[in-house]
Structures are given as structure tokens and as C-alpha cells.
mmCIF file of C-alpha atoms and ligand atoms in Angstrom:
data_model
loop_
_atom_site.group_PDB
_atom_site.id
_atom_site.type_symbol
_atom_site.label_atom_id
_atom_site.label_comp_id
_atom_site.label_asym_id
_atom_site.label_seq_id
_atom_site.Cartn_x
_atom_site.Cartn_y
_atom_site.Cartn_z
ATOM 1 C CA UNK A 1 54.874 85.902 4.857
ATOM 2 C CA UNK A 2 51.290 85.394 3.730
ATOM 3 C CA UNK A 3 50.385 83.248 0.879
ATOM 4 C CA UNK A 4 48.583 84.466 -1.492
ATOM 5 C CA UNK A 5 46.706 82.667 -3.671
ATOM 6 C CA UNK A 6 44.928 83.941 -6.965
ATOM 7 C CA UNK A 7 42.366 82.173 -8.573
ATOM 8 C CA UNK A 8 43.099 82.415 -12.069
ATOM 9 C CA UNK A 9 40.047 79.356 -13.275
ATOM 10 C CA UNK A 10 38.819 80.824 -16.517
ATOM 11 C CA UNK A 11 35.769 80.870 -15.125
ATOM 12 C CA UNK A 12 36.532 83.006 -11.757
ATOM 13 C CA UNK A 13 38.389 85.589 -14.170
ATOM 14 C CA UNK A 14 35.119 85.628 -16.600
ATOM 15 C CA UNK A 15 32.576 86.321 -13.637
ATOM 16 C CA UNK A 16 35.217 88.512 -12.192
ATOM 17 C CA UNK A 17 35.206 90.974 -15.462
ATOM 18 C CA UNK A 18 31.401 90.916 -15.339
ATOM 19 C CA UNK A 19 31.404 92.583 -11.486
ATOM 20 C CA UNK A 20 33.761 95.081 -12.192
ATOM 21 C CA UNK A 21 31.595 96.398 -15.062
ATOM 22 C CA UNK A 22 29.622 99.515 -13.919
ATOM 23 C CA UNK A 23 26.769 98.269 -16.473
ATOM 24 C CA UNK A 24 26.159 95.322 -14.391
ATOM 25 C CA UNK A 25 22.968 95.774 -12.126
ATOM 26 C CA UNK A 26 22.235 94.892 -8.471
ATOM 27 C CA UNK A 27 20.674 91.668 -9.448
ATOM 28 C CA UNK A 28 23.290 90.352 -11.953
ATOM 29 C CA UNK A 29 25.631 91.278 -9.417
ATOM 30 C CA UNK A 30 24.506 89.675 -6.127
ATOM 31 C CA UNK A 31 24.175 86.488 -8.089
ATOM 32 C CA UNK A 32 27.567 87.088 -9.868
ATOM 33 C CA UNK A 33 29.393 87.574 -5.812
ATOM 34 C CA UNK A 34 27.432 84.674 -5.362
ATOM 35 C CA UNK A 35 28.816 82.218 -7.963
ATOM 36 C CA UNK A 36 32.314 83.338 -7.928
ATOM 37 C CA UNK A 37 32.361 82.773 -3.910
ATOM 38 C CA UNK A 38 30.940 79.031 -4.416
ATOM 39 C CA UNK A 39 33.605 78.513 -7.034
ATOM 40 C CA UNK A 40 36.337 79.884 -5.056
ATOM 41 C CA UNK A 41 35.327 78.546 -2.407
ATOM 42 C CA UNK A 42 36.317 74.975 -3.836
ATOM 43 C CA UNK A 43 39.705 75.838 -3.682
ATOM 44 C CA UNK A 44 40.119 77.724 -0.385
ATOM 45 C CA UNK A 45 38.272 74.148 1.283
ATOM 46 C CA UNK A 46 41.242 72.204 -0.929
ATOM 47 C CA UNK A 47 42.669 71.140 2.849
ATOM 48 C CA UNK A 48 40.529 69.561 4.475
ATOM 49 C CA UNK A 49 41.097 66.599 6.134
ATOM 50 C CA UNK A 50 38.893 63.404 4.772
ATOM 51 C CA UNK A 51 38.717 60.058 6.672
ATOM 52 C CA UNK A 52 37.557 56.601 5.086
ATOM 53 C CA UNK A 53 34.460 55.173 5.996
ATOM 54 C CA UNK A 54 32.663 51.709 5.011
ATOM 55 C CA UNK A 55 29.311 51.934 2.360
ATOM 56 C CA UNK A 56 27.717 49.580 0.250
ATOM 57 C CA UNK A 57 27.464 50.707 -3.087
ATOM 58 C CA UNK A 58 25.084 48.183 -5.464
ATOM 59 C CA UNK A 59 27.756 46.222 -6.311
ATOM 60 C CA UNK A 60 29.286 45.215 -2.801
ATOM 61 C CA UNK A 61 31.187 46.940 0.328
ATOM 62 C CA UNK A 62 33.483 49.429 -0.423
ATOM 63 C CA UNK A 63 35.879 52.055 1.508
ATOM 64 C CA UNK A 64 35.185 55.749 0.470
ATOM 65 C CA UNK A 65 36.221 58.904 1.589
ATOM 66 C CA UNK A 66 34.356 61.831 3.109
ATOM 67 C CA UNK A 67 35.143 65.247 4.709
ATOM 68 C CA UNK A 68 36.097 64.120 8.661
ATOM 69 C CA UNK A 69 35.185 66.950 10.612
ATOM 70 C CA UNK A 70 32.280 69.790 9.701
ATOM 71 C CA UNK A 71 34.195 72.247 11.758
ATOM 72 C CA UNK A 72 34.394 75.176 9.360
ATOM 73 C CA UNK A 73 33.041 79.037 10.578
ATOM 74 C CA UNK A 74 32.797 81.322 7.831
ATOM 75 C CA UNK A 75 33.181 84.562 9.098
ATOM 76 C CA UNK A 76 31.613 87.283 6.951
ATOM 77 C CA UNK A 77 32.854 90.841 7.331
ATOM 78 C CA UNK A 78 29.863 93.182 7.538
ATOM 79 C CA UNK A 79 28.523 94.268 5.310
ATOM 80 C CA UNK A 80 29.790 93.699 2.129
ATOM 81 C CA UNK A 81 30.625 90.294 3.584
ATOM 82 C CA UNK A 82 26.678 89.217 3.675
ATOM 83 C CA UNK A 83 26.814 88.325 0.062
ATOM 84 C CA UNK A 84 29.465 85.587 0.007
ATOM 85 C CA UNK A 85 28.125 83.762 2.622
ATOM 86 C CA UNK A 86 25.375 81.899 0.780
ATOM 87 C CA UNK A 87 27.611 80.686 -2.327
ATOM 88 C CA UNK A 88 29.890 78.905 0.373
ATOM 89 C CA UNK A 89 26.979 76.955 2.185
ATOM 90 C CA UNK A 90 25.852 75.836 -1.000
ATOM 91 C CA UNK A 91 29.078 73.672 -0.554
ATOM 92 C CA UNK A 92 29.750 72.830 3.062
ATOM 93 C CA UNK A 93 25.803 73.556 4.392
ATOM 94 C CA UNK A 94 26.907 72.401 8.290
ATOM 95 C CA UNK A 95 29.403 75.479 8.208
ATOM 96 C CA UNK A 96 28.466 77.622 10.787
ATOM 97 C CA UNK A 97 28.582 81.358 10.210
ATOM 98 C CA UNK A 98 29.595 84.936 12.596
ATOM 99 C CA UNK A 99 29.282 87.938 11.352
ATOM 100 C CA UNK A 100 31.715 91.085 12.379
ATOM 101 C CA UNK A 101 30.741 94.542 11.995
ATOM 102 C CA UNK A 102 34.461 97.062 12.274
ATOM 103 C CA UNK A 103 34.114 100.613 11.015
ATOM 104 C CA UNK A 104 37.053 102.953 11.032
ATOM 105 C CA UNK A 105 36.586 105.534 13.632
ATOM 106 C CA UNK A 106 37.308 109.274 11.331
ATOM 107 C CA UNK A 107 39.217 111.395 13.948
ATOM 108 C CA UNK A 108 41.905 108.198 15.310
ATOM 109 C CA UNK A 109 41.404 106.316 11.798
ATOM 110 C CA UNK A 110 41.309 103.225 14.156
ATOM 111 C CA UNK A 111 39.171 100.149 13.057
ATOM 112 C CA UNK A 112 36.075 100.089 16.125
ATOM 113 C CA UNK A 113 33.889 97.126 16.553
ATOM 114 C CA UNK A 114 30.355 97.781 16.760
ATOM 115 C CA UNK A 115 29.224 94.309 16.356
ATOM 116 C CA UNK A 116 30.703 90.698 16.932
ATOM 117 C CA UNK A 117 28.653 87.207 17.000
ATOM 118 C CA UNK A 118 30.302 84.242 15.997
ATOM 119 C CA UNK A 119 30.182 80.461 16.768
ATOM 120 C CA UNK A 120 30.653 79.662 20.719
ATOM 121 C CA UNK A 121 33.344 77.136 19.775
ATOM 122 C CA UNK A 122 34.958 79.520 17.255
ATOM 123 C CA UNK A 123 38.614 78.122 18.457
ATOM 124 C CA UNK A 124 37.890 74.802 17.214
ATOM 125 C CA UNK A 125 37.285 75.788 13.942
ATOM 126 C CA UNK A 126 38.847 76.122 10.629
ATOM 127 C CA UNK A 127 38.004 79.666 9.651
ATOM 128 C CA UNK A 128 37.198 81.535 6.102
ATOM 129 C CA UNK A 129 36.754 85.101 6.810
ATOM 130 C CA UNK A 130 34.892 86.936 3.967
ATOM 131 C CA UNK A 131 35.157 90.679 2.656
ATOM 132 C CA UNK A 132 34.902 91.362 -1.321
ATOM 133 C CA UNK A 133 37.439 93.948 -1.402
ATOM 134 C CA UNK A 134 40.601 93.683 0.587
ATOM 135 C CA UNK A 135 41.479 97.431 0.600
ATOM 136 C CA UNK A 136 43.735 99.320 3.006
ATOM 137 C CA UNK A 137 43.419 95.890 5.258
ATOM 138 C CA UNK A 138 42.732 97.724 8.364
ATOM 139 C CA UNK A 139 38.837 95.607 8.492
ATOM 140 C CA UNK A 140 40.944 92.433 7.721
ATOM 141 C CA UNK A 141 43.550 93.300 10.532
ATOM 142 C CA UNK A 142 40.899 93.576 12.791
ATOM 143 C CA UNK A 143 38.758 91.020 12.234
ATOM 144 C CA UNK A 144 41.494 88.525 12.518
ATOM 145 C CA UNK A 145 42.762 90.038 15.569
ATOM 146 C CA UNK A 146 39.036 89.823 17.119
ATOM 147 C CA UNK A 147 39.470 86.100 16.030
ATOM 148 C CA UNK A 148 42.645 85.197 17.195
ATOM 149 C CA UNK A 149 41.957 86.618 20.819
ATOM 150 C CA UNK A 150 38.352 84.368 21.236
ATOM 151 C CA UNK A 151 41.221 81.612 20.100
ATOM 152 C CA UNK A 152 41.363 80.826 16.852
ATOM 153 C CA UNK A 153 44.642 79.329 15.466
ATOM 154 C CA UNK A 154 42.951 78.450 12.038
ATOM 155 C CA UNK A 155 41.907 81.407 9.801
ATOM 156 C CA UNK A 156 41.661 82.047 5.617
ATOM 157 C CA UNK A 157 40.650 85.029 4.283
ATOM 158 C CA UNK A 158 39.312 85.029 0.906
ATOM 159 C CA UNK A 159 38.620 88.290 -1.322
ATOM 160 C CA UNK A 160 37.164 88.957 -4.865
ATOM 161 C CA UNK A 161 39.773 91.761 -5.289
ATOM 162 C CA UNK A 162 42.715 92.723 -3.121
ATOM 163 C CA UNK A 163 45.108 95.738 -3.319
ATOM 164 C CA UNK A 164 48.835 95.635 -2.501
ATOM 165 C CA UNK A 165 48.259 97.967 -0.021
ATOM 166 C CA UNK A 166 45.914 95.394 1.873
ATOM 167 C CA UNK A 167 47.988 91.904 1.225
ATOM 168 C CA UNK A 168 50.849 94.622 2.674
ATOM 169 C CA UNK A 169 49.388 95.396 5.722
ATOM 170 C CA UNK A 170 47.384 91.940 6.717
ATOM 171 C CA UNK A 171 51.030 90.552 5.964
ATOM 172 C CA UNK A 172 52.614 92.900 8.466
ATOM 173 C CA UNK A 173 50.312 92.028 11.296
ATOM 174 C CA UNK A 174 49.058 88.183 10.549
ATOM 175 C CA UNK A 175 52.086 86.933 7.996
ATOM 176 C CA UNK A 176 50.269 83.462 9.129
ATOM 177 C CA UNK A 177 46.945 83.900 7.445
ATOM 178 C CA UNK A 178 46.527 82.647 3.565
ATOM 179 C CA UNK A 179 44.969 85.163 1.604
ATOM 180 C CA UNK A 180 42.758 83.943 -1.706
ATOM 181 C CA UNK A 181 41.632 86.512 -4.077
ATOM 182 C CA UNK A 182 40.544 86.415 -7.940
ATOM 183 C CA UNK A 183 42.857 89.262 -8.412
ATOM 184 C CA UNK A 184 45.748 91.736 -6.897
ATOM 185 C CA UNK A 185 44.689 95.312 -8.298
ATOM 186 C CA UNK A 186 47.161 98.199 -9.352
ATOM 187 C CA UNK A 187 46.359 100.411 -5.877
ATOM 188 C CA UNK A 188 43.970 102.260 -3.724
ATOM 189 C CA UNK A 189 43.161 105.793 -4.718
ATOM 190 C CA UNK A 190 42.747 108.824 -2.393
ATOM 191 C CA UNK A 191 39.654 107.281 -0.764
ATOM 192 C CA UNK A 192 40.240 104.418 -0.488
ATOM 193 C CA UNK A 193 38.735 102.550 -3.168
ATOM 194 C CA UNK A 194 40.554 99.762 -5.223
ATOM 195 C CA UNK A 195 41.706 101.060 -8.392
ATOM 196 C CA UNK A 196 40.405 99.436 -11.060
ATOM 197 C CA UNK A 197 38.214 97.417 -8.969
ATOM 198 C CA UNK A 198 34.250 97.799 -8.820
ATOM 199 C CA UNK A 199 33.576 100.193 -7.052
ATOM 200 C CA UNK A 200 31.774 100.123 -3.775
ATOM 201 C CA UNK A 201 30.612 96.505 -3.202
ATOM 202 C CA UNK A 202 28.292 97.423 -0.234
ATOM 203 C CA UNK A 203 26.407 99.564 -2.470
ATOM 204 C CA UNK A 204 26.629 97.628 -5.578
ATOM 205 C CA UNK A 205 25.295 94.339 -3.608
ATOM 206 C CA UNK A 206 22.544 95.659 -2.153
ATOM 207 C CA UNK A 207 21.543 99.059 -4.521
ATOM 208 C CA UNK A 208 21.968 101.592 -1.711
ATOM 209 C CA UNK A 209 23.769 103.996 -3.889
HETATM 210 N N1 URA B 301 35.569 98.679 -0.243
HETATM 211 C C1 URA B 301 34.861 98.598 -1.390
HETATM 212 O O1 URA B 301 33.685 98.259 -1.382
HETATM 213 N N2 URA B 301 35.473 98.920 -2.551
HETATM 214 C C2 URA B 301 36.757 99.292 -2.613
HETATM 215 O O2 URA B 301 37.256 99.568 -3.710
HETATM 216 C C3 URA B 301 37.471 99.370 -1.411
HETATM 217 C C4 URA B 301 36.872 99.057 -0.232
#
């Protein structure tokens, strides 16, 4: 059964409201997706493994920890997924990143690829997919099956908002992957949008609506 974490820091929820209001503009918002996905992204790296190494601080030798291996991929989920990348590599800036384009095809409502480039050694890395809005999950399905074929055993995926219907579905397919949101929504309406939500968070990241 997936985990699902929400991150409830009073300072996730604040930046949280602020997206979901329709008064905020494209600006305030890319830097809002921004912020929240450097902060959340604090606790989704929680697990990684540290090893102690030797330094000399002024005063003498001392043992000290640091992060052991820089094997993290983010994987952003086009396109929405373009504007969490940046508040993540603020915080681990060897991360390498893929990006995954799915769209769902209109007459067999099956999720299509139309583009996939991620790391060459994508098995060997601990993996933080990124999409905004987990919705109906069928992007999220996808992308994590695309993953787990090229190998990877190792894979997060973390959300500003997800429906039921998504953490549902992702569950039923990949009960193994750990899901971390800033909230779980009421539903999805009759197209598909997260109800309350924010809307569309292609459009509302980069102003094409
Ligand atoms: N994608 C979005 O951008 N918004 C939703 O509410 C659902 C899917």
C-alpha cells in the first residue's frame, strides 16, 4: 500500500493557500511552485544515506557526516513538472534530471509517450518524480512504469496536490512507491481537474491560458 506522506509544515500549508488562489499571477506563482518544492523537498531527501568522513575544523580533527552517494534523478513530468525542478537543485545541485513527456491518447484514453530522456544510469539511482497535481494518476502510472522497465527499483513521487482518485490508482499499480504531497483534495470533477485545487498548473506556471 503506498505511503503517503503530507506535508503539513506551516509553512508548506501557507505557500500552498497562496497557489490555489486564482488572484495569484504567473510570477508569484512560478516562484511560489518553486519554494514549496525546495521545502518539500527537505523531507522527501529525509533517507538518504550519510557516511563519516575526517575534516579539520579550526579547532582540531574531527569526524563529520555528509550525504554518501549523489545518486539522486529527479524526474520531472512534462510539463507542469518543469517548474519543480529548480527548487530541488537548489538543495542537492549534483542531482541529475530526465524529463518525460505522456499525454493521454482521446479515442483509447491510454497514457502515450511522446518524449523520454533521462539519466543513462537511471537504475542506479534514487528517484523523485515530479508532477504538481496528481490527478486521475494515469501520467504517474506511466511514468513510473517507463522507469521501472529502464530499471529502476528506487522511485518517490512528490505532488503539490493529489486527489484520491490518483493516490487510488498509483496505489493499484505501484503500491511500492511513497507518495508526498502538501495536500489530499476532496475529488476530480468531470474533466479532470482537482477539485478545489488550482486549477491548471501548466497554464498557471507558464501564463499560456
Ligand atoms: N492537472 C492540473 O494541472 N490540474 C488539475 O487539477 C488536474 C490535473
Amino acid at each position: 500500500m503506498n505511503e503517503v506522506i503530507i506535508l503539513d509544515h506551516p509553512l508548506i500549508q501557507h505557500k500552498l493557500t497562496m497557489i490555489r488562489d486564482k488572484n495569484t499571477q504567473v510570477k508569484e506563482f512560478r516562484e511560489l511552485v518553486d519554494e514549496l518544492s525546495n521545502l518539500m523537498a527537505y523531507e522527501v531527501t529525509r533517507e538518504i544515506e550519510l557516511k563519516e568522513i575526517e575534516i579539520e575544523t579550526p579547532i582540531r580533527k574531527a569526524k563529520s557526516k555528509v550525504v554518501s552517494g549523489k545518486n539522486i534523478a529527479i524526474i520531472a513530468i512534462l510539463r507542469a513538472g518543469l517548474g519543480m525542478v529548480d527548487g530541488i537543485l537548489k538543495l542537492i545541485p549534483p542531482a541529475k534530471v530526465g524529463h518525460i513527456g505522456i499525454y493521454r491518447n482521446p479515442e483509447t484514453l491510454k497514457p502515450v509517450e511522446y518524449y523520454a530522456k533521462v539519466p543513462s544510469d537511471i537504475k542506479n539511482r534514487k528517484i523523485i518524480i515530479v508532477d504538481p497535481m496528481l490527478a486521475t494518476g494515469g501520467t504517474a502510472v506511466a511514468c513510473v512504469d517507463y522507469l521501472k522497465k529502464n530499471g529502476s527499483m528506487d522511485i518517490k513521487f512528490m505532488c503539490l496536490i493529489a486527489a484520491p482518485e490518483g493516490i487510488n490508482y498509483l496505489q493499484k499499480y505501484h503500491p511500492d512507491i511513497k507518495i508526498y504531497t502538501a495536500a489530499v483534495d476532496e475529488r476530480l470533477n468531470s474533466h479532470g481537474y482537482i477539485v478545489p485545487g488550482l486549477g491548471d498548473a501548466g497554464d498557471r506556471l507558464f501564463g499560456t491560458k
